[in-house]
Tab-separated table of C-alpha atoms and ligand atoms in Angstrom:
chain	number	residue	atom	x	y	z
A	1	MET	CA	-90.470	-9.448	-80.048
A	2	LYS	CA	-88.490	-7.588	-78.014
A	3	SER	CA	-85.742	-10.059	-76.126
A	4	ILE	CA	-84.940	-10.254	-72.557
A	5	VAL	CA	-81.464	-11.433	-70.414
A	6	ILE	CA	-82.218	-11.842	-66.616
A	7	LEU	CA	-78.074	-11.655	-64.868
A	8	ILE	CA	-78.829	-14.623	-61.435
A	9	SER	CA	-76.448	-15.199	-58.865
A	10	GLY	CA	-77.883	-17.635	-56.892
A	11	ARG	CA	-81.229	-19.298	-56.591
A	12	GLY	CA	-83.313	-17.161	-59.432
A	13	SER	CA	-86.533	-17.152	-57.723
A	14	ASN	CA	-87.461	-13.475	-58.797
A	15	MET	CA	-86.141	-14.799	-62.907
A	16	GLU	CA	-88.246	-17.984	-62.940
A	17	ALA	CA	-91.585	-15.305	-61.734
A	18	ILE	CA	-90.528	-13.214	-65.342
A	19	VAL	CA	-90.201	-16.350	-66.723
A	20	ASP	CA	-93.054	-17.963	-65.905
A	21	ALA	CA	-95.323	-14.155	-66.952
A	22	CYS	CA	-93.696	-13.555	-69.505
A	23	GLN	CA	-95.443	-17.531	-70.224
A	24	ARG	CA	-99.165	-17.083	-69.097
A	25	GLU	CA	-99.572	-13.669	-69.511
A	26	GLY	CA	-98.139	-13.565	-73.199
A	27	TRP	CA	-95.513	-10.831	-72.853
A	28	PRO	CA	-93.935	-9.919	-76.008
A	29	ALA	CA	-90.688	-10.922	-75.352
A	30	ARG	CA	-88.634	-13.864	-74.774
A	31	ILE	CA	-86.368	-14.662	-72.361
A	32	ALA	CA	-83.661	-15.002	-74.816
A	33	ALA	CA	-81.268	-16.147	-71.306
A	34	VAL	CA	-80.308	-16.056	-68.173
A	35	ILE	CA	-76.751	-15.291	-67.004
A	36	SER	CA	-74.862	-16.327	-63.761
A	37	ASN	CA	-71.409	-15.473	-62.613
A	38	LYS	CA	-71.795	-18.599	-59.973
A	39	ALA	CA	-71.810	-21.886	-61.804
A	40	ASP	CA	-73.151	-23.480	-58.984
A	41	ALA	CA	-76.363	-20.922	-59.333
A	42	SER	CA	-79.598	-22.932	-58.971
A	43	GLY	CA	-81.508	-20.893	-61.503
A	44	LEU	CA	-79.800	-22.198	-63.903
A	45	ARG	CA	-81.152	-25.445	-64.162
A	46	PHE	CA	-84.602	-23.509	-63.942
A	47	ALA	CA	-83.604	-22.014	-67.309
A	48	ALA	CA	-81.937	-24.866	-68.756
A	49	SER	CA	-85.599	-26.604	-68.136
A	50	ARG	CA	-87.864	-24.649	-69.663
A	51	GLY	CA	-85.267	-24.600	-72.496
A	52	ILE	CA	-84.319	-21.297	-72.179
A	53	ALA	CA	-80.049	-20.532	-73.274
A	54	THR	CA	-77.738	-19.962	-70.286
A	55	ALA	CA	-74.077	-18.839	-69.545
A	56	VAL	CA	-71.799	-18.782	-66.586
A	57	VAL	CA	-69.524	-15.695	-66.661
A	58	ASP	CA	-67.190	-16.422	-64.114
A	59	HIS	CA	-66.131	-13.104	-61.479
A	60	LYS	CA	-63.495	-14.979	-59.953
A	61	ALA	CA	-62.031	-15.453	-63.852
A	62	PHE	CA	-60.687	-11.940	-63.535
A	63	THR	CA	-58.214	-9.450	-62.056
A	64	THR	CA	-60.169	-6.311	-62.269
A	65	ARG	CA	-64.543	-5.554	-62.144
A	66	GLU	CA	-63.646	-3.710	-65.608
A	67	ALA	CA	-62.889	-6.716	-66.955
A	68	PHE	CA	-65.148	-8.807	-65.994
A	69	ASP	CA	-67.651	-6.168	-66.683
A	70	ALA	CA	-66.798	-6.263	-70.841
A	71	GLU	CA	-66.743	-10.107	-70.537
A	72	LEU	CA	-69.944	-10.233	-69.400
A	73	ALA	CA	-71.334	-7.446	-71.397
A	74	LYS	CA	-69.825	-9.453	-74.778
A	75	VAL	CA	-71.932	-12.945	-72.996
A	76	ILE	CA	-74.757	-9.936	-73.368
A	77	ASP	CA	-74.765	-8.268	-76.427
A	78	GLY	CA	-74.410	-12.112	-78.126
A	79	PHE	CA	-77.839	-12.628	-77.396
A	80	ALA	CA	-78.852	-9.203	-78.486
A	81	PRO	CA	-81.589	-8.266	-75.648
A	82	ASP	CA	-83.369	-5.075	-74.927
A	83	VAL	CA	-83.795	-5.846	-71.333
A	84	VAL	CA	-81.217	-6.628	-69.435
A	85	VAL	CA	-83.104	-7.750	-65.777
A	86	LEU	CA	-80.374	-8.051	-62.840
A	87	ALA	CA	-82.752	-10.712	-60.459
A	88	GLY	CA	-80.434	-11.596	-57.256
A	89	PHE	CA	-77.643	-10.622	-59.347
A	90	MET	CA	-74.905	-9.614	-56.559
A	91	ARG	CA	-72.305	-8.120	-58.335
A	92	ILE	CA	-71.002	-4.714	-58.047
A	93	LEU	CA	-70.936	-2.798	-61.667
A	94	THR	CA	-68.722	-0.410	-62.972
A	95	GLU	CA	-70.953	2.810	-64.080
A	96	GLY	CA	-69.623	1.658	-68.381
A	97	PHE	CA	-71.418	-1.158	-67.756
A	98	VAL	CA	-74.631	0.815	-66.528
A	99	ARG	CA	-74.051	3.064	-69.103
A	100	GLN	CA	-74.016	0.952	-71.507
A	101	TYR	CA	-77.429	-0.245	-70.648
A	102	GLU	CA	-78.970	2.762	-69.766
A	103	GLY	CA	-82.808	3.037	-69.849
A	104	ARG	CA	-83.158	-0.472	-70.243
A	105	LEU	CA	-81.537	-2.298	-67.032
A	106	LEU	CA	-83.638	-3.104	-64.310
A	107	ASN	CA	-82.401	-4.248	-60.939
A	108	VAL	CA	-84.928	-5.904	-57.531
A	109	HIS	CA	-83.638	-4.727	-54.087
A	110	PRO	CA	-86.050	-6.069	-50.824
A	111	SER	CA	-86.043	-3.102	-49.272
A	112	LEU	CA	-88.076	0.434	-49.376
A	113	LEU	CA	-85.583	2.663	-51.277
A	114	PRO	CA	-83.469	4.620	-50.963
A	115	ALA	CA	-82.796	3.251	-47.013
A	116	PHE	CA	-81.160	0.185	-46.605
A	117	PRO	CA	-79.725	-0.429	-49.435
A	118	GLY	CA	-76.400	-2.778	-49.686
A	119	LEU	CA	-76.801	-6.057	-47.596
A	120	HIS	CA	-79.025	-8.078	-44.615
A	121	THR	CA	-82.118	-5.101	-45.914
A	122	HIS	CA	-84.176	-7.092	-43.316
A	123	GLN	CA	-82.361	-7.033	-40.392
A	124	ARG	CA	-81.113	-3.102	-40.344
A	125	ALA	CA	-84.889	-2.320	-40.669
A	126	ILE	CA	-85.836	-4.526	-37.949
A	127	GLU	CA	-83.206	-3.622	-35.672
A	128	ALA	CA	-83.981	0.069	-36.861
A	129	GLY	CA	-87.213	-0.608	-35.552
A	130	CYS	CA	-89.480	0.227	-38.866
A	131	LYS	CA	-92.809	-0.915	-39.074
A	132	LEU	CA	-92.948	-1.080	-42.663
A	133	ALA	CA	-90.261	-2.982	-45.091
A	134	GLY	CA	-90.848	-4.104	-48.595
A	135	ALA	CA	-89.307	-4.357	-51.974
A	136	THR	CA	-88.760	-1.629	-54.775
A	137	VAL	CA	-88.228	-1.927	-58.619
A	138	HIS	CA	-85.661	0.362	-60.099
A	139	PHE	CA	-83.932	1.664	-63.096
A	140	VAL	CA	-79.810	1.072	-62.545
A	141	THR	CA	-77.609	4.244	-62.109
A	142	PRO	CA	-74.067	3.455	-61.263
A	143	GLU	CA	-74.318	4.691	-57.670
A	144	LEU	CA	-75.167	0.342	-55.501
A	145	ASP	CA	-78.909	0.142	-55.222
A	146	HIS	CA	-80.296	3.255	-56.336
A	147	GLY	CA	-82.314	5.114	-59.021
A	148	PRO	CA	-85.202	6.212	-60.504
A	149	ILE	CA	-87.448	3.753	-58.903
A	150	VAL	CA	-90.859	2.057	-60.935
A	151	MET	CA	-92.573	0.368	-58.600
A	152	GLN	CA	-92.255	-0.820	-54.774
A	153	ALA	CA	-94.433	-3.576	-53.119
A	154	ALA	CA	-94.707	-2.609	-48.747
A	155	VAL	CA	-95.568	-5.277	-46.049
A	156	PRO	CA	-95.449	-4.421	-42.615
A	157	VAL	CA	-92.841	-5.031	-40.795
A	158	LEU	CA	-94.499	-7.578	-37.621
A	159	PRO	CA	-93.264	-8.065	-33.475
A	160	GLY	CA	-90.962	-11.226	-33.282
A	161	ASP	CA	-90.032	-11.119	-37.314
A	162	THR	CA	-86.751	-12.529	-37.780
A	163	ALA	CA	-84.775	-11.368	-40.923
A	164	ASP	CA	-85.596	-14.553	-42.816
A	165	SER	CA	-89.460	-13.929	-41.640
A	166	LEU	CA	-89.349	-10.522	-43.147
A	167	ALA	CA	-86.807	-11.679	-46.519
A	168	ALA	CA	-89.767	-14.074	-46.720
A	169	ARG	CA	-92.759	-12.084	-46.417
A	170	VAL	CA	-90.695	-9.425	-48.784
A	171	LEU	CA	-90.200	-11.904	-51.866
A	172	VAL	CA	-93.829	-12.972	-52.932
A	173	GLN	CA	-94.268	-9.009	-52.387
A	174	GLU	CA	-90.851	-8.851	-55.379
A	175	HIS	CA	-92.622	-12.315	-57.120
A	176	ARG	CA	-95.759	-10.094	-57.925
A	177	VAL	CA	-93.492	-6.192	-58.965
A	178	TYR	CA	-90.977	-7.610	-60.412
A	179	PRO	CA	-92.641	-9.015	-63.491
A	180	GLN	CA	-94.685	-6.180	-63.705
A	181	SER	CA	-92.100	-3.816	-64.017
A	182	VAL	CA	-90.478	-5.760	-66.375
A	183	ARG	CA	-93.701	-6.073	-68.823
A	184	TRP	CA	-94.034	-2.534	-68.438
A	185	LEU	CA	-90.918	-1.814	-69.805
A	186	VAL	CA	-90.983	-4.590	-72.529
A	187	GLU	CA	-93.919	-3.509	-73.898
A	188	GLY	CA	-93.322	0.220	-73.951
A	189	GLN	CA	-95.102	1.641	-71.540
A	190	LEU	CA	-92.944	3.384	-68.819
A	191	SER	CA	-91.287	6.911	-69.025
A	192	LEU	CA	-88.712	9.082	-67.168
A	193	ARG	CA	-88.776	12.248	-66.585
A	194	ASP	CA	-85.719	13.886	-64.560
A	195	GLY	CA	-86.092	11.126	-62.445
A	196	VAL	CA	-89.362	10.262	-61.791
A	197	VAL	CA	-90.420	7.165	-63.524
A	198	HIS	CA	-94.500	7.344	-65.006
A	199	GLN	CA	-96.901	4.586	-65.197
A	200	LEU	CA	-98.291	5.472	-69.002
A	201	GLY	CA	-101.604	4.550	-68.467
A	202	GLY	CA	-102.439	5.468	-64.802
A	203	GLN	CA	-101.959	1.910	-63.201
A	204	ALA	CA	-100.880	1.835	-59.257
A	205	GLN	CA	-96.883	1.566	-59.147
A	206	VAL	CA	-97.175	0.788	-54.839
A	207	VAL	CA	-98.849	-2.321	-53.341
A	208	TRP	CA	-99.659	-3.475	-50.362
A	209	GLY	CA	-98.509	-7.036	-48.935
A	210	GLY	CA	-98.103	-9.242	-46.365
B	1	LIG	C1	-83.924	-10.162	-53.972
B	1	LIG	O1	-84.165	-10.740	-52.359
B	1	LIG	C2	-83.405	-9.976	-54.484
B	1	LIG	O2	-83.879	-8.789	-53.903
B	1	LIG	C3	-82.426	-9.533	-53.684
B	1	LIG	O3	-81.391	-10.776	-53.748
B	1	LIG	C4	-82.322	-11.593	-53.526
B	1	LIG	C5	-82.524	-12.589	-54.933
B	1	LIG	O4	-83.276	-13.961	-54.975
B	1	LIG	N1	-81.054	-8.530	-54.873
B	1	LIG	C6	-80.949	-7.761	-53.441
B	1	LIG	O5	-80.105	-7.266	-52.610
B	1	LIG	C7	-80.150	-6.884	-55.229
B	1	LIG	N2	-79.464	-5.756	-53.716
B	1	LIG	P1	-83.765	-14.678	-55.934
B	1	LIG	O6	-82.595	-15.388	-56.305
B	1	LIG	O7	-84.474	-15.756	-55.109
B	1	LIG	O8	-84.533	-13.463	-56.791
């Protein structure tokens, strides 16, 4: 049985989708803890209601990124996870932290990476006149919103879309591709060669939504 630790900063809808899929589909894994850098993250209440351990490491209590990441790693390691999942965890992580979890640290980002890393992805996609938008699940590397791509979901950008309407369309797809990607990782169904992720069962690493 593998252990998963999920890091959140807010609402935690991706975390909820992963918790639900893990229970419903009977993954060979358990969610050992949900950890937030914000005490008021609403996702913590959901995790607690499911009997999952929760913890807060408040970044404001630390003067450097290194000090925060060191404490965060200490708390994470207390749960001895096989896989660490960033689910709307809005902190830039130090290279040392990322290297410590290399190959077992996943992130979801609401764009078709490598386009639009960082913030305001949906507004930027609309302003660029993109006809497609989407979400990417990737292994984390020290570069922000960058790393070998596990899965992508594409949705159309529709005339009249606002950042909010596009975000909502993309989020539905995040809730499909993120649980699927985490499941593949805990089941040992992913291999990484030359920076490219392969699904060993030949399953599709792209979904179309919208
Ligand atoms: C999601 O849309 C996720 O892709 C994004 O934050 C949101 C969190 O929502 N993450 C990033 O932008 C990371 N760069 P959630 O808390 O409901 O899962």
